[in-house]
């Protein structure tokens, strides 16, 4: 008859088991594919969607996301639900996929089903919490409220350059839905951005009003892109129209510089 282990031995065994489990959890790494064919084959075999990370060596925001979000345990846990594909947009396959999915900005994270149809996307730098929340939303883990869903759809259209499709969807919305969405500042900012980009290509003078709205209400780094689009719109307008808007741009940029959203050479 074998002797029962001592209390010391039991404690030691429990500690060792816990330590091994802990080390296994730390050492577990997520796998990123670098081939579309391999990722698609695994997705079709497993039924899981593919998360495409469009990145580049020169993209600082991509580096930030890699170190502060994609390397974190919370993302590793979420990543069990999909196949991961990292595409360098400076390489042929990455460039082709970027064109196919309209990944105009970096970083872009586009979730597609096993047949390659887009489910949704997350664009730009995000906090870990926001990124995971948005990815879970795309996976259907959490339901969106109507404003959040509409905002997400419009963001996707803007980032992919689908301006006409966005305009058609908004035009087909019931009046009550439009009124409800207009209570959200984020929605109105995105709508103004859509109107600005559309006007830049066609009726330039009509873009002044949405540009002014963005200058007065945008409080983040997107303002730099709005001003870039705005300047393309203003360059062919009469000075009496463009000059006051240029002054407003200068004032808006100075406010964000004072808040240190932007820095000058002297601040480095």
PDB file of C-alpha atoms in Angstrom:
ATOM      1  CA  UNK A   1       0.000   0.000   0.000  1.00  0.00           C
ATOM      2  CA  UNK A   2       1.554   3.276  -1.089  1.00  0.00           C
ATOM      3  CA  UNK A   3       1.963   6.073   1.385  1.00  0.00           C
ATOM      4  CA  UNK A   4      -0.122   9.240   0.991  1.00  0.00           C
ATOM      5  CA  UNK A   5       1.920  12.312   0.031  1.00  0.00           C
ATOM      6  CA  UNK A   6       2.774  14.750   2.772  1.00  0.00           C
ATOM      7  CA  UNK A   7       1.125  18.172   2.991  1.00  0.00           C
ATOM      8  CA  UNK A   8       4.384  19.716   1.768  1.00  0.00           C
ATOM      9  CA  UNK A   9       4.378  17.463  -1.292  1.00  0.00           C
ATOM     10  CA  UNK A  10       0.764  18.331  -2.114  1.00  0.00           C
ATOM     11  CA  UNK A  11       1.437  22.055  -1.873  1.00  0.00           C
ATOM     12  CA  UNK A  12       4.510  21.641  -4.060  1.00  0.00           C
ATOM     13  CA  UNK A  13       2.569  19.700  -6.693  1.00  0.00           C
ATOM     14  CA  UNK A  14      -0.247  22.261  -6.785  1.00  0.00           C
ATOM     15  CA  UNK A  15       2.287  25.069  -7.120  1.00  0.00           C
ATOM     16  CA  UNK A  16       4.111  23.304  -9.955  1.00  0.00           C
ATOM     17  CA  UNK A  17       0.861  22.623 -11.835  1.00  0.00           C
ATOM     18  CA  UNK A  18      -0.149  26.273 -11.531  1.00  0.00           C
ATOM     19  CA  UNK A  19       3.307  27.410 -12.644  1.00  0.00           C
ATOM     20  CA  UNK A  20       3.306  25.145 -15.704  1.00  0.00           C
ATOM     21  CA  UNK A  21      -0.190  26.351 -16.684  1.00  0.00           C
ATOM     22  CA  UNK A  22       0.912  29.929 -16.244  1.00  0.00           C
ATOM     23  CA  UNK A  23       4.036  29.454 -18.369  1.00  0.00           C
ATOM     24  CA  UNK A  24       2.017  27.717 -21.085  1.00  0.00           C
ATOM     25  CA  UNK A  25      -0.370  30.630 -21.176  1.00  0.00           C
ATOM     26  CA  UNK A  26       2.469  33.174 -21.396  1.00  0.00           C
ATOM     27  CA  UNK A  27       4.371  31.266 -24.054  1.00  0.00           C
ATOM     28  CA  UNK A  28       1.301  30.716 -26.240  1.00  0.00           C
ATOM     29  CA  UNK A  29       1.618  32.876 -29.329  1.00  0.00           C
ATOM     30  CA  UNK A  30      -0.849  33.817 -31.983  1.00  0.00           C
ATOM     31  CA  UNK A  31      -0.061  32.813 -35.553  1.00  0.00           C
ATOM     32  CA  UNK A  32      -0.110  35.366 -38.341  1.00  0.00           C
ATOM     33  CA  UNK A  33      -0.261  34.097 -41.902  1.00  0.00           C
ATOM     34  CA  UNK A  34       1.590  35.983 -44.628  1.00  0.00           C
ATOM     35  CA  UNK A  35      -0.163  34.247 -47.531  1.00  0.00           C
ATOM     36  CA  UNK A  36      -3.742  34.902 -48.621  1.00  0.00           C
ATOM     37  CA  UNK A  37      -4.089  31.371 -50.029  1.00  0.00           C
ATOM     38  CA  UNK A  38      -2.969  29.718 -46.786  1.00  0.00           C
ATOM     39  CA  UNK A  39      -5.220  31.927 -44.672  1.00  0.00           C
ATOM     40  CA  UNK A  40      -8.222  31.287 -46.947  1.00  0.00           C
ATOM     41  CA  UNK A  41      -7.632  27.537 -46.954  1.00  0.00           C
ATOM     42  CA  UNK A  42      -7.544  27.460 -43.158  1.00  0.00           C
ATOM     43  CA  UNK A  43     -10.639  29.675 -42.973  1.00  0.00           C
ATOM     44  CA  UNK A  44     -12.578  27.408 -45.317  1.00  0.00           C
ATOM     45  CA  UNK A  45     -11.517  24.340 -43.362  1.00  0.00           C
ATOM     46  CA  UNK A  46     -12.361  25.815 -39.958  1.00  0.00           C
ATOM     47  CA  UNK A  47     -15.293  28.057 -40.852  1.00  0.00           C
ATOM     48  CA  UNK A  48     -13.648  31.001 -39.102  1.00  0.00           C
ATOM     49  CA  UNK A  49     -13.382  34.467 -40.699  1.00  0.00           C
ATOM     50  CA  UNK A  50     -10.054  36.105 -41.613  1.00  0.00           C
ATOM     51  CA  UNK A  51      -8.759  39.305 -40.008  1.00  0.00           C
ATOM     52  CA  UNK A  52      -6.444  41.051 -42.476  1.00  0.00           C
ATOM     53  CA  UNK A  53      -3.945  43.449 -40.909  1.00  0.00           C
ATOM     54  CA  UNK A  54      -2.774  45.883 -43.596  1.00  0.00           C
ATOM     55  CA  UNK A  55       0.564  47.283 -42.454  1.00  0.00           C
ATOM     56  CA  UNK A  56       3.883  48.733 -43.624  1.00  0.00           C
ATOM     57  CA  UNK A  57       7.351  49.150 -42.179  1.00  0.00           C
ATOM     58  CA  UNK A  58       7.092  52.951 -42.376  1.00  0.00           C
ATOM     59  CA  UNK A  59       3.706  53.123 -40.592  1.00  0.00           C
ATOM     60  CA  UNK A  60       4.192  54.395 -37.018  1.00  0.00           C
ATOM     61  CA  UNK A  61       0.552  53.755 -36.093  1.00  0.00           C
ATOM     62  CA  UNK A  62       0.974  50.139 -37.233  1.00  0.00           C
ATOM     63  CA  UNK A  63       3.968  49.799 -34.914  1.00  0.00           C
ATOM     64  CA  UNK A  64       1.983  51.346 -32.062  1.00  0.00           C
ATOM     65  CA  UNK A  65      -0.895  48.906 -32.562  1.00  0.00           C
ATOM     66  CA  UNK A  66       1.493  45.951 -32.780  1.00  0.00           C
ATOM     67  CA  UNK A  67       3.159  46.741 -29.459  1.00  0.00           C
ATOM     68  CA  UNK A  68       0.201  48.057 -27.470  1.00  0.00           C
ATOM     69  CA  UNK A  69      -2.764  46.035 -28.751  1.00  0.00           C
ATOM     70  CA  UNK A  70      -1.898  43.038 -30.934  1.00  0.00           C
ATOM     71  CA  UNK A  71       0.737  41.717 -28.532  1.00  0.00           C
ATOM     72  CA  UNK A  72      -1.608  41.884 -25.540  1.00  0.00           C
ATOM     73  CA  UNK A  73      -3.362  38.851 -23.972  1.00  0.00           C
ATOM     74  CA  UNK A  74      -6.844  40.285 -24.563  1.00  0.00           C
ATOM     75  CA  UNK A  75      -6.268  40.337 -28.319  1.00  0.00           C
ATOM     76  CA  UNK A  76      -4.714  36.870 -28.235  1.00  0.00           C
ATOM     77  CA  UNK A  77      -7.884  35.586 -26.603  1.00  0.00           C
ATOM     78  CA  UNK A  78     -10.110  37.296 -29.189  1.00  0.00           C
ATOM     79  CA  UNK A  79      -7.876  35.966 -31.994  1.00  0.00           C
ATOM     80  CA  UNK A  80      -8.985  32.415 -31.282  1.00  0.00           C
ATOM     81  CA  UNK A  81     -12.201  33.260 -33.121  1.00  0.00           C
ATOM     82  CA  UNK A  82     -10.612  34.097 -36.477  1.00  0.00           C
ATOM     83  CA  UNK A  83      -7.664  33.440 -38.818  1.00  0.00           C
ATOM     84  CA  UNK A  84      -5.049  36.185 -38.848  1.00  0.00           C
ATOM     85  CA  UNK A  85      -3.361  37.458 -41.998  1.00  0.00           C
ATOM     86  CA  UNK A  86      -0.713  40.194 -41.987  1.00  0.00           C
ATOM     87  CA  UNK A  87      -0.226  41.947 -45.320  1.00  0.00           C
ATOM     88  CA  UNK A  88       2.664  44.331 -46.035  1.00  0.00           C
ATOM     89  CA  UNK A  89       1.214  46.804 -48.548  1.00  0.00           C
ATOM     90  CA  UNK A  90       4.668  47.394 -50.048  1.00  0.00           C
ATOM     91  CA  UNK A  91       4.790  43.782 -51.252  1.00  0.00           C
ATOM     92  CA  UNK A  92       2.921  42.560 -54.357  1.00  0.00           C
ATOM     93  CA  UNK A  93       0.278  40.431 -52.615  1.00  0.00           C
ATOM     94  CA  UNK A  94      -0.324  43.054 -49.922  1.00  0.00           C
ATOM     95  CA  UNK A  95      -0.627  45.750 -52.562  1.00  0.00           C
ATOM     96  CA  UNK A  96      -3.134  43.695 -54.549  1.00  0.00           C
ATOM     97  CA  UNK A  97      -5.283  42.925 -51.490  1.00  0.00           C
ATOM     98  CA  UNK A  98      -5.140  46.546 -50.398  1.00  0.00           C
ATOM     99  CA  UNK A  99      -6.517  47.560 -53.776  1.00  0.00           C
ATOM    100  CA  UNK A 100      -9.148  44.817 -53.706  1.00  0.00           C
ATOM    101  CA  UNK A 101     -10.539  45.838 -50.315  1.00  0.00           C
ATOM    102  CA  UNK A 102      -9.946  49.575 -50.616  1.00  0.00           C
ATOM    103  CA  UNK A 103      -7.678  49.780 -47.549  1.00  0.00           C
ATOM    104  CA  UNK A 104      -6.827  53.423 -48.104  1.00  0.00           C
ATOM    105  CA  UNK A 105      -5.474  54.137 -44.621  1.00  0.00           C
ATOM    106  CA  UNK A 106      -2.961  52.347 -42.405  1.00  0.00           C
ATOM    107  CA  UNK A 107      -3.372  50.504 -40.234  1.00  0.00           C
ATOM    108  CA  UNK A 108      -6.567  48.904 -41.499  1.00  0.00           C
ATOM    109  CA  UNK A 109      -7.983  45.706 -40.025  1.00  0.00           C
ATOM    110  CA  UNK A 110     -10.540  44.144 -42.347  1.00  0.00           C
ATOM    111  CA  UNK A 111     -12.567  41.114 -41.309  1.00  0.00           C
ATOM    112  CA  UNK A 112     -13.728  38.922 -44.207  1.00  0.00           C
ATOM    113  CA  UNK A 113     -15.644  35.661 -44.279  1.00  0.00           C
ATOM    114  CA  UNK A 114     -14.121  32.436 -45.557  1.00  0.00           C
ATOM    115  CA  UNK A 115     -15.212  33.341 -49.099  1.00  0.00           C
ATOM    116  CA  UNK A 116     -13.451  36.697 -48.938  1.00  0.00           C
ATOM    117  CA  UNK A 117     -16.532  38.909 -48.526  1.00  0.00           C
ATOM    118  CA  UNK A 118     -15.963  41.850 -46.210  1.00  0.00           C
ATOM    119  CA  UNK A 119     -17.753  41.729 -42.855  1.00  0.00           C
ATOM    120  CA  UNK A 120     -16.416  45.036 -41.539  1.00  0.00           C
ATOM    121  CA  UNK A 121     -13.287  46.941 -40.663  1.00  0.00           C
ATOM    122  CA  UNK A 122     -11.461  48.904 -37.971  1.00  0.00           C
ATOM    123  CA  UNK A 123      -9.203  51.724 -39.134  1.00  0.00           C
ATOM    124  CA  UNK A 124      -6.396  53.645 -37.426  1.00  0.00           C
ATOM    125  CA  UNK A 125      -4.890  53.701 -33.961  1.00  0.00           C
ATOM    126  CA  UNK A 126      -7.189  52.377 -31.236  1.00  0.00           C
ATOM    127  CA  UNK A 127      -6.943  51.754 -27.533  1.00  0.00           C
ATOM    128  CA  UNK A 128      -6.863  48.073 -26.596  1.00  0.00           C
ATOM    129  CA  UNK A 129     -10.375  48.305 -25.141  1.00  0.00           C
ATOM    130  CA  UNK A 130     -11.872  50.038 -28.192  1.00  0.00           C
ATOM    131  CA  UNK A 131     -10.163  47.731 -30.663  1.00  0.00           C
ATOM    132  CA  UNK A 132     -11.340  44.554 -28.945  1.00  0.00           C
ATOM    133  CA  UNK A 133     -14.863  45.988 -28.571  1.00  0.00           C
ATOM    134  CA  UNK A 134     -15.062  46.785 -32.285  1.00  0.00           C
ATOM    135  CA  UNK A 135     -13.645  43.425 -33.340  1.00  0.00           C
ATOM    136  CA  UNK A 136     -16.124  41.614 -31.094  1.00  0.00           C
ATOM    137  CA  UNK A 137     -18.891  43.699 -32.607  1.00  0.00           C
ATOM    138  CA  UNK A 138     -17.859  42.604 -36.103  1.00  0.00           C
ATOM    139  CA  UNK A 139     -17.828  39.004 -34.929  1.00  0.00           C
ATOM    140  CA  UNK A 140     -21.366  39.395 -33.613  1.00  0.00           C
ATOM    141  CA  UNK A 141     -20.317  39.007 -29.992  1.00  0.00           C
ATOM    142  CA  UNK A 142     -21.990  42.247 -28.972  1.00  0.00           C
ATOM    143  CA  UNK A 143     -24.935  44.075 -30.482  1.00  0.00           C
ATOM    144  CA  UNK A 144     -24.525  47.653 -31.672  1.00  0.00           C
ATOM    145  CA  UNK A 145     -26.961  50.371 -30.850  1.00  0.00           C
ATOM    146  CA  UNK A 146     -28.437  52.022 -33.984  1.00  0.00           C
ATOM    147  CA  UNK A 147     -26.128  55.045 -33.858  1.00  0.00           C
ATOM    148  CA  UNK A 148     -23.008  52.954 -33.328  1.00  0.00           C
ATOM    149  CA  UNK A 149     -23.961  50.662 -36.199  1.00  0.00           C
ATOM    150  CA  UNK A 150     -24.671  53.555 -38.585  1.00  0.00           C
ATOM    151  CA  UNK A 151     -21.458  55.328 -37.569  1.00  0.00           C
ATOM    152  CA  UNK A 152     -19.460  52.128 -38.140  1.00  0.00           C
ATOM    153  CA  UNK A 153     -20.975  51.599 -41.584  1.00  0.00           C
ATOM    154  CA  UNK A 154     -20.266  55.173 -42.653  1.00  0.00           C
ATOM    155  CA  UNK A 155     -16.683  54.973 -41.332  1.00  0.00           C
ATOM    156  CA  UNK A 156     -16.165  51.832 -43.404  1.00  0.00           C
ATOM    157  CA  UNK A 157     -17.498  53.487 -46.563  1.00  0.00           C
ATOM    158  CA  UNK A 158     -15.303  56.557 -46.052  1.00  0.00           C
ATOM    159  CA  UNK A 159     -12.139  54.573 -45.371  1.00  0.00           C
ATOM    160  CA  UNK A 160     -12.750  52.429 -48.471  1.00  0.00           C
ATOM    161  CA  UNK A 161     -13.640  55.430 -50.660  1.00  0.00           C
ATOM    162  CA  UNK A 162     -17.167  54.182 -51.302  1.00  0.00           C
ATOM    163  CA  UNK A 163     -18.634  57.680 -51.391  1.00  0.00           C
ATOM    164  CA  UNK A 164     -21.482  57.020 -53.819  1.00  0.00           C
ATOM    165  CA  UNK A 165     -22.613  53.937 -51.912  1.00  0.00           C
ATOM    166  CA  UNK A 166     -22.591  55.901 -48.654  1.00  0.00           C
ATOM    167  CA  UNK A 167     -24.630  58.709 -50.216  1.00  0.00           C
ATOM    168  CA  UNK A 168     -27.195  56.251 -51.570  1.00  0.00           C
ATOM    169  CA  UNK A 169     -27.606  54.494 -48.229  1.00  0.00           C
ATOM    170  CA  UNK A 170     -28.111  57.784 -46.395  1.00  0.00           C
ATOM    171  CA  UNK A 171     -30.562  59.017 -49.032  1.00  0.00           C
ATOM    172  CA  UNK A 172     -32.644  55.845 -48.621  1.00  0.00           C
ATOM    173  CA  UNK A 173     -32.912  56.210 -44.832  1.00  0.00           C
ATOM    174  CA  UNK A 174     -36.341  57.140 -43.422  1.00  0.00           C
ATOM    175  CA  UNK A 175     -36.629  60.753 -42.258  1.00  0.00           C
ATOM    176  CA  UNK A 176     -37.073  59.623 -38.655  1.00  0.00           C
ATOM    177  CA  UNK A 177     -33.821  57.660 -38.746  1.00  0.00           C
ATOM    178  CA  UNK A 178     -31.911  60.616 -40.166  1.00  0.00           C
ATOM    179  CA  UNK A 179     -33.313  62.886 -37.456  1.00  0.00           C
ATOM    180  CA  UNK A 180     -32.299  60.366 -34.791  1.00  0.00           C
ATOM    181  CA  UNK A 181     -28.751  60.019 -36.176  1.00  0.00           C
ATOM    182  CA  UNK A 182     -28.313  63.780 -36.420  1.00  0.00           C
ATOM    183  CA  UNK A 183     -28.458  63.925 -32.625  1.00  0.00           C
ATOM    184  CA  UNK A 184     -24.994  62.320 -32.644  1.00  0.00           C
ATOM    185  CA  UNK A 185     -22.046  64.686 -33.191  1.00  0.00           C
ATOM    186  CA  UNK A 186     -19.907  61.796 -34.438  1.00  0.00           C
ATOM    187  CA  UNK A 187     -22.465  61.010 -37.129  1.00  0.00           C
ATOM    188  CA  UNK A 188     -22.688  64.671 -38.181  1.00  0.00           C
ATOM    189  CA  UNK A 189     -18.897  64.904 -38.404  1.00  0.00           C
ATOM    190  CA  UNK A 190     -18.738  61.826 -40.622  1.00  0.00           C
ATOM    191  CA  UNK A 191     -21.615  63.099 -42.753  1.00  0.00           C
ATOM    192  CA  UNK A 192     -19.829  66.452 -43.165  1.00  0.00           C
ATOM    193  CA  UNK A 193     -16.656  64.586 -44.148  1.00  0.00           C
ATOM    194  CA  UNK A 194     -18.626  62.657 -46.763  1.00  0.00           C
ATOM    195  CA  UNK A 195     -20.171  65.862 -48.129  1.00  0.00           C
ATOM    196  CA  UNK A 196     -16.739  67.531 -48.235  1.00  0.00           C
ATOM    197  CA  UNK A 197     -15.134  64.677 -50.156  1.00  0.00           C
ATOM    198  CA  UNK A 198     -18.052  64.508 -52.571  1.00  0.00           C
ATOM    199  CA  UNK A 199     -18.026  68.256 -53.196  1.00  0.00           C
ATOM    200  CA  UNK A 200     -14.267  68.193 -53.809  1.00  0.00           C
ATOM    201  CA  UNK A 201     -14.934  66.148 -56.942  1.00  0.00           C
ATOM    202  CA  UNK A 202     -17.997  67.970 -58.234  1.00  0.00           C
ATOM    203  CA  UNK A 203     -19.795  71.005 -56.815  1.00  0.00           C
ATOM    204  CA  UNK A 204     -16.932  72.630 -54.957  1.00  0.00           C
ATOM    205  CA  UNK A 205     -18.783  75.608 -53.517  1.00  0.00           C
ATOM    206  CA  UNK A 206     -21.181  73.271 -51.703  1.00  0.00           C
ATOM    207  CA  UNK A 207     -18.242  71.848 -49.780  1.00  0.00           C
ATOM    208  CA  UNK A 208     -17.570  75.064 -47.871  1.00  0.00           C
ATOM    209  CA  UNK A 209     -20.401  74.529 -45.404  1.00  0.00           C
ATOM    210  CA  UNK A 210     -19.375  70.980 -44.331  1.00  0.00           C
ATOM    211  CA  UNK A 211     -15.745  72.121 -44.174  1.00  0.00           C
ATOM    212  CA  UNK A 212     -16.685  74.936 -41.808  1.00  0.00           C
ATOM    213  CA  UNK A 213     -18.639  72.488 -39.649  1.00  0.00           C
ATOM    214  CA  UNK A 214     -15.598  70.218 -39.400  1.00  0.00           C
ATOM    215  CA  UNK A 215     -13.337  73.155 -38.535  1.00  0.00           C
ATOM    216  CA  UNK A 216     -15.677  74.223 -35.755  1.00  0.00           C
ATOM    217  CA  UNK A 217     -16.396  70.781 -34.279  1.00  0.00           C
ATOM    218  CA  UNK A 218     -13.607  68.308 -35.069  1.00  0.00           C
ATOM    219  CA  UNK A 219     -11.414  67.871 -31.984  1.00  0.00           C
ATOM    220  CA  UNK A 220      -9.029  65.144 -33.125  1.00  0.00           C
ATOM    221  CA  UNK A 221      -6.242  64.389 -35.573  1.00  0.00           C
ATOM    222  CA  UNK A 222      -8.719  63.798 -38.414  1.00  0.00           C
ATOM    223  CA  UNK A 223      -8.830  67.559 -38.750  1.00  0.00           C
ATOM    224  CA  UNK A 224      -5.519  67.469 -40.637  1.00  0.00           C
ATOM    225  CA  UNK A 225      -7.095  65.247 -43.319  1.00  0.00           C
ATOM    226  CA  UNK A 226     -10.205  67.435 -43.427  1.00  0.00           C
ATOM    227  CA  UNK A 227      -8.073  70.509 -44.036  1.00  0.00           C
ATOM    228  CA  UNK A 228      -6.106  68.713 -46.755  1.00  0.00           C
ATOM    229  CA  UNK A 229      -9.368  67.840 -48.542  1.00  0.00           C
ATOM    230  CA  UNK A 230     -10.669  71.327 -47.886  1.00  0.00           C
ATOM    231  CA  UNK A 231      -7.660  72.988 -49.470  1.00  0.00           C
ATOM    232  CA  UNK A 232      -8.154  70.997 -52.662  1.00  0.00           C
ATOM    233  CA  UNK A 233     -11.727  72.234 -52.695  1.00  0.00           C
ATOM    234  CA  UNK A 234     -10.828  75.879 -51.976  1.00  0.00           C
ATOM    235  CA  UNK A 235      -8.006  76.337 -54.466  1.00  0.00           C
ATOM    236  CA  UNK A 236     -10.348  77.042 -57.381  1.00  0.00           C
ATOM    237  CA  UNK A 237     -12.875  79.159 -55.497  1.00  0.00           C
ATOM    238  CA  UNK A 238     -12.973  82.948 -55.472  1.00  0.00           C
ATOM    239  CA  UNK A 239     -10.693  84.612 -52.867  1.00  0.00           C
ATOM    240  CA  UNK A 240     -13.620  86.235 -51.072  1.00  0.00           C
ATOM    241  CA  UNK A 241     -14.941  82.722 -50.370  1.00  0.00           C
ATOM    242  CA  UNK A 242     -11.691  80.898 -49.685  1.00  0.00           C
ATOM    243  CA  UNK A 243      -9.798  83.501 -47.611  1.00  0.00           C
ATOM    244  CA  UNK A 244     -12.118  83.412 -44.541  1.00  0.00           C
ATOM    245  CA  UNK A 245     -12.060  79.617 -44.589  1.00  0.00           C
ATOM    246  CA  UNK A 246      -8.262  79.561 -44.689  1.00  0.00           C
ATOM    247  CA  UNK A 247      -8.287  81.790 -41.609  1.00  0.00           C
ATOM    248  CA  UNK A 248     -10.660  79.362 -39.889  1.00  0.00           C
ATOM    249  CA  UNK A 249      -8.317  76.488 -40.750  1.00  0.00           C
ATOM    250  CA  UNK A 250      -5.403  78.309 -39.177  1.00  0.00           C
ATOM    251  CA  UNK A 251      -7.386  78.969 -36.015  1.00  0.00           C
ATOM    252  CA  UNK A 252      -8.606  75.354 -35.752  1.00  0.00           C
ATOM    253  CA  UNK A 253      -5.109  73.954 -36.189  1.00  0.00           C
ATOM    254  CA  UNK A 254      -3.722  76.331 -33.591  1.00  0.00           C
ATOM    255  CA  UNK A 255      -6.304  75.131 -31.057  1.00  0.00           C
ATOM    256  CA  UNK A 256      -5.270  71.514 -31.557  1.00  0.00           C
ATOM    257  CA  UNK A 257      -1.601  72.457 -31.440  1.00  0.00           C
ATOM    258  CA  UNK A 258      -2.216  74.163 -28.101  1.00  0.00           C
ATOM    259  CA  UNK A 259      -3.813  70.926 -26.863  1.00  0.00           C
ATOM    260  CA  UNK A 260      -0.752  69.072 -28.230  1.00  0.00           C
ATOM    261  CA  UNK A 261      -2.702  66.978 -30.723  1.00  0.00           C
ATOM    262  CA  UNK A 262      -0.089  68.261 -33.162  1.00  0.00           C
ATOM    263  CA  UNK A 263       3.477  69.285 -32.388  1.00  0.00           C
ATOM    264  CA  UNK A 264       5.914  71.640 -34.065  1.00  0.00           C
ATOM    265  CA  UNK A 265       9.590  71.046 -34.726  1.00  0.00           C
ATOM    266  CA  UNK A 266      10.473  72.923 -31.549  1.00  0.00           C
ATOM    267  CA  UNK A 267       8.513  70.443 -29.428  1.00  0.00           C
ATOM    268  CA  UNK A 268      10.518  67.408 -30.502  1.00  0.00           C
TER     269      UNK A 268
END
